[in-house]
Amino acid sequence: MTLNQMMYFYEAARLQHFNQAAEKLHISEPSLSRSINALESELGVVLFERTGRNVVLTKTGDIFYEHVDRILNEINLADRKMHQLTGSGGHIDLAYVAPLAGSFIPNVCRAFLLEDKNKEVTFNFHQDITSKNIEGLKSGNYDIIFGSFVKDEPNIKFIPILQQELVVIIPKGHPLEENDTLDASIFEKYPVLGYTRKSGLGRLTRDFFLQNKVEPNFICESPDENGIAALVAANFGIALVADVDSIHRNDVIIKKLSTEYSLSHTVYMAYMKGRYQMPAVKRMIDFILVHSMH
């Protein structure tokens, strides 16, 4: 059974007239009749009863018509959807680390949608640590991810898009409040709240402590700055975190590291090399490249 056979059957059943159906389909009536006869032979049933120049569906033909109607509607829907995906529509699955959830992801996606060519694009948003997002990217669940650079991933394209300075946050009234800048040694003197150790920022901050021969007393790990800042505000300890919107709050104080450290974190956009990308995904990548640090 071919799509043409189903279309021929559908028009003949709808118009109940072979000649009118043939004209509508821009084929000859004998061609239409041969196609219907071949379809009836293949199915082993009679679909039409001829009454003069008109035709009517048999009971079996009626049942077949219901199925063909659904199939052709689905094909038309798929066709419209595919055209939409190549126009201003499309769908993008994004995954990102928690620090980007507060402002970067909402702001960049909203700016992207404000362009006429992107106004009908839809998103699914996923949040996890970089290693999990990498897994989702490689399995095809995500189109684009944002997070830390990961070594030994030759099939993934990493592009730096954002630079975040690392700063120290302390609770109000803390003894360090009088200091203008802070050095690494202070992390041995007070309890420390850290990032989840398997996250990109967790590895970065722990490498910083290791390089400066500091052994912090970690009392808690958190995947994002919002959770860390809340615990700092409640006087659980101090923390070394990325300077993002969620730490700028009234109940914590932000201090810079001493100039000799110059510690920052680079956020990367990543996608699979050589994988087919829907037009909307390509436009999103190009949009971010234009509006990123590069």
PDB file of N, CA and C in Angstrom, residues 77-92 112 116-122 276-283:
ATOM      1  N   LEU A  77      -0.070  17.055   9.376  1.00  0.00           N
ATOM      2  CA  LEU A  77       0.438  17.685  10.593  1.00  0.00           C
ATOM      3  C   LEU A  77       1.960  17.643  10.625  1.00  0.00           C
ATOM      4  N   ALA A  78       2.527  16.487  10.272  1.00  0.00           N
ATOM      5  CA  ALA A  78       3.989  16.345  10.235  1.00  0.00           C
ATOM      6  C   ALA A  78       4.606  17.294   9.218  1.00  0.00           C
ATOM      7  N   ASP A  79       3.946  17.431   8.065  1.00  0.00           N
ATOM      8  CA  ASP A  79       4.446  18.326   7.027  1.00  0.00           C
ATOM      9  C   ASP A  79       4.445  19.774   7.517  1.00  0.00           C
ATOM     10  N   ARG A  80       3.352  20.191   8.164  1.00  0.00           N
ATOM     11  CA  ARG A  80       3.285  21.554   8.688  1.00  0.00           C
ATOM     12  C   ARG A  80       4.335  21.780   9.772  1.00  0.00           C
ATOM     13  N   LYS A  81       4.539  20.737  10.606  1.00  0.00           N
ATOM     14  CA  LYS A  81       5.513  20.860  11.686  1.00  0.00           C
ATOM     15  C   LYS A  81       6.927  21.006  11.137  1.00  0.00           C
ATOM     16  N   MET A  82       7.257  20.228  10.105  1.00  0.00           N
ATOM     17  CA  MET A  82       8.587  20.305   9.515  1.00  0.00           C
ATOM     18  C   MET A  82       8.831  21.674   8.877  1.00  0.00           C
ATOM     19  N   HIS A  83       7.800  22.231   8.231  1.00  0.00           N
ATOM     20  CA  HIS A  83       7.943  23.569   7.662  1.00  0.00           C
ATOM     21  C   HIS A  83       8.111  24.619   8.763  1.00  0.00           C
ATOM     22  N   GLN A  84       7.408  24.400   9.863  1.00  0.00           N
ATOM     23  CA  GLN A  84       7.536  25.322  10.991  1.00  0.00           C
ATOM     24  C   GLN A  84       8.960  25.295  11.549  1.00  0.00           C
ATOM     25  N   LEU A  85       9.537  24.100  11.636  1.00  0.00           N
ATOM     26  CA  LEU A  85      10.883  23.960  12.195  1.00  0.00           C
ATOM     27  C   LEU A  85      11.935  24.658  11.345  1.00  0.00           C
ATOM     28  N   THR A  86      11.669  24.805  10.056  1.00  0.00           N
ATOM     29  CA  THR A  86      12.628  25.481   9.192  1.00  0.00           C
ATOM     30  C   THR A  86      12.331  26.971   9.085  1.00  0.00           C
ATOM     31  N   GLY A  87      11.254  27.427   9.717  1.00  0.00           N
ATOM     32  CA  GLY A  87      10.913  28.847   9.699  1.00  0.00           C
ATOM     33  C   GLY A  87      11.233  29.480  11.040  1.00  0.00           C
ATOM     34  N   SER A  88      10.243  30.183  11.613  1.00  0.00           N
ATOM     35  CA  SER A  88      10.461  30.866  12.885  1.00  0.00           C
ATOM     36  C   SER A  88      10.208  29.950  14.073  1.00  0.00           C
ATOM     37  N   GLY A  89       9.819  28.709  13.789  1.00  0.00           N
ATOM     38  CA  GLY A  89       9.554  27.766  14.870  1.00  0.00           C
ATOM     39  C   GLY A  89      10.759  26.898  15.163  1.00  0.00           C
ATOM     40  N   GLY A  90      10.525  25.823  15.826  1.00  0.00           N
ATOM     41  CA  GLY A  90      11.598  24.908  16.185  1.00  0.00           C
ATOM     42  C   GLY A  90      11.586  24.639  17.673  1.00  0.00           C
ATOM     43  N   HIS A  91      12.412  23.700  18.076  1.00  0.00           N
ATOM     44  CA  HIS A  91      12.489  23.329  19.489  1.00  0.00           C
ATOM     45  C   HIS A  91      13.944  23.094  19.861  1.00  0.00           C
ATOM     46  N   ILE A  92      14.316  23.538  21.062  1.00  0.00           N
ATOM     47  CA  ILE A  92      15.699  23.409  21.545  1.00  0.00           C
ATOM     48  C   ILE A  92      15.685  22.840  22.954  1.00  0.00           C
ATOM     49  N   PHE A 112      16.760  35.935  22.606  1.00  0.00           N
ATOM     50  CA  PHE A 112      16.703  35.126  21.382  1.00  0.00           C
ATOM     51  C   PHE A 112      15.286  35.114  20.814  1.00  0.00           C
ATOM     52  N   ASP A 116      12.319  38.212  15.399  1.00  0.00           N
ATOM     53  CA  ASP A 116      11.162  37.690  14.663  1.00  0.00           C
ATOM     54  C   ASP A 116      11.367  36.269  14.154  1.00  0.00           C
ATOM     55  N   LYS A 117      12.572  35.988  13.688  1.00  0.00           N
ATOM     56  CA  LYS A 117      12.824  34.666  13.117  1.00  0.00           C
ATOM     57  C   LYS A 117      12.836  33.558  14.167  1.00  0.00           C
ATOM     58  N   ASN A 118      12.845  33.943  15.456  1.00  0.00           N
ATOM     59  CA  ASN A 118      12.895  32.934  16.531  1.00  0.00           C
ATOM     60  C   ASN A 118      11.652  32.938  17.408  1.00  0.00           C
ATOM     61  N   LYS A 119      10.675  33.763  17.090  1.00  0.00           N
ATOM     62  CA  LYS A 119       9.577  34.019  18.021  1.00  0.00           C
ATOM     63  C   LYS A 119       8.717  32.799  18.331  1.00  0.00           C
ATOM     64  N   GLU A 120       8.743  31.784  17.484  1.00  0.00           N
ATOM     65  CA  GLU A 120       7.920  30.597  17.724  1.00  0.00           C
ATOM     66  C   GLU A 120       8.723  29.401  18.223  1.00  0.00           C
ATOM     67  N   VAL A 121       9.982  29.624  18.529  1.00  0.00           N
ATOM     68  CA  VAL A 121      10.835  28.540  19.051  1.00  0.00           C
ATOM     69  C   VAL A 121      10.400  28.193  20.478  1.00  0.00           C
ATOM     70  N   THR A 122      10.391  26.918  20.787  1.00  0.00           N
ATOM     71  CA  THR A 122      10.090  26.463  22.150  1.00  0.00           C
ATOM     72  C   THR A 122      11.336  25.828  22.758  1.00  0.00           C
ATOM     73  N   TYR A 276      23.677  16.443  13.146  1.00  0.00           N
ATOM     74  CA  TYR A 276      22.718  17.320  12.479  1.00  0.00           C
ATOM     75  C   TYR A 276      22.011  18.191  13.505  1.00  0.00           C
ATOM     76  N   GLN A 277      21.917  19.465  13.206  1.00  0.00           N
ATOM     77  CA  GLN A 277      21.238  20.414  14.094  1.00  0.00           C
ATOM     78  C   GLN A 277      20.058  21.048  13.373  1.00  0.00           C
ATOM     79  N   MET A 278      18.927  21.099  14.060  1.00  0.00           N
ATOM     80  CA  MET A 278      17.771  21.787  13.519  1.00  0.00           C
ATOM     81  C   MET A 278      18.121  23.261  13.318  1.00  0.00           C
ATOM     82  N   PRO A 279      17.468  23.926  12.364  1.00  0.00           N
ATOM     83  CA  PRO A 279      17.761  25.344  12.121  1.00  0.00           C
ATOM     84  C   PRO A 279      17.677  26.207  13.373  1.00  0.00           C
ATOM     85  N   ALA A 280      16.693  25.941  14.244  1.00  0.00           N
ATOM     86  CA  ALA A 280      16.557  26.745  15.466  1.00  0.00           C
ATOM     87  C   ALA A 280      17.780  26.594  16.364  1.00  0.00           C
ATOM     88  N   VAL A 281      18.337  25.388  16.428  1.00  0.00           N
ATOM     89  CA  VAL A 281      19.526  25.146  17.245  1.00  0.00           C
ATOM     90  C   VAL A 281      20.714  25.909  16.668  1.00  0.00           C
ATOM     91  N   LYS A 282      20.858  25.875  15.349  1.00  0.00           N
ATOM     92  CA  LYS A 282      21.947  26.623  14.706  1.00  0.00           C
ATOM     93  C   LYS A 282      21.819  28.118  14.980  1.00  0.00           C
ATOM     94  N   ARG A 283      20.585  28.630  14.893  1.00  0.00           N
ATOM     95  CA  ARG A 283      20.382  30.061  15.141  1.00  0.00           C
ATOM     96  C   ARG A 283      20.704  30.416  16.591  1.00  0.00           C
TER      97      ARG A 283
END
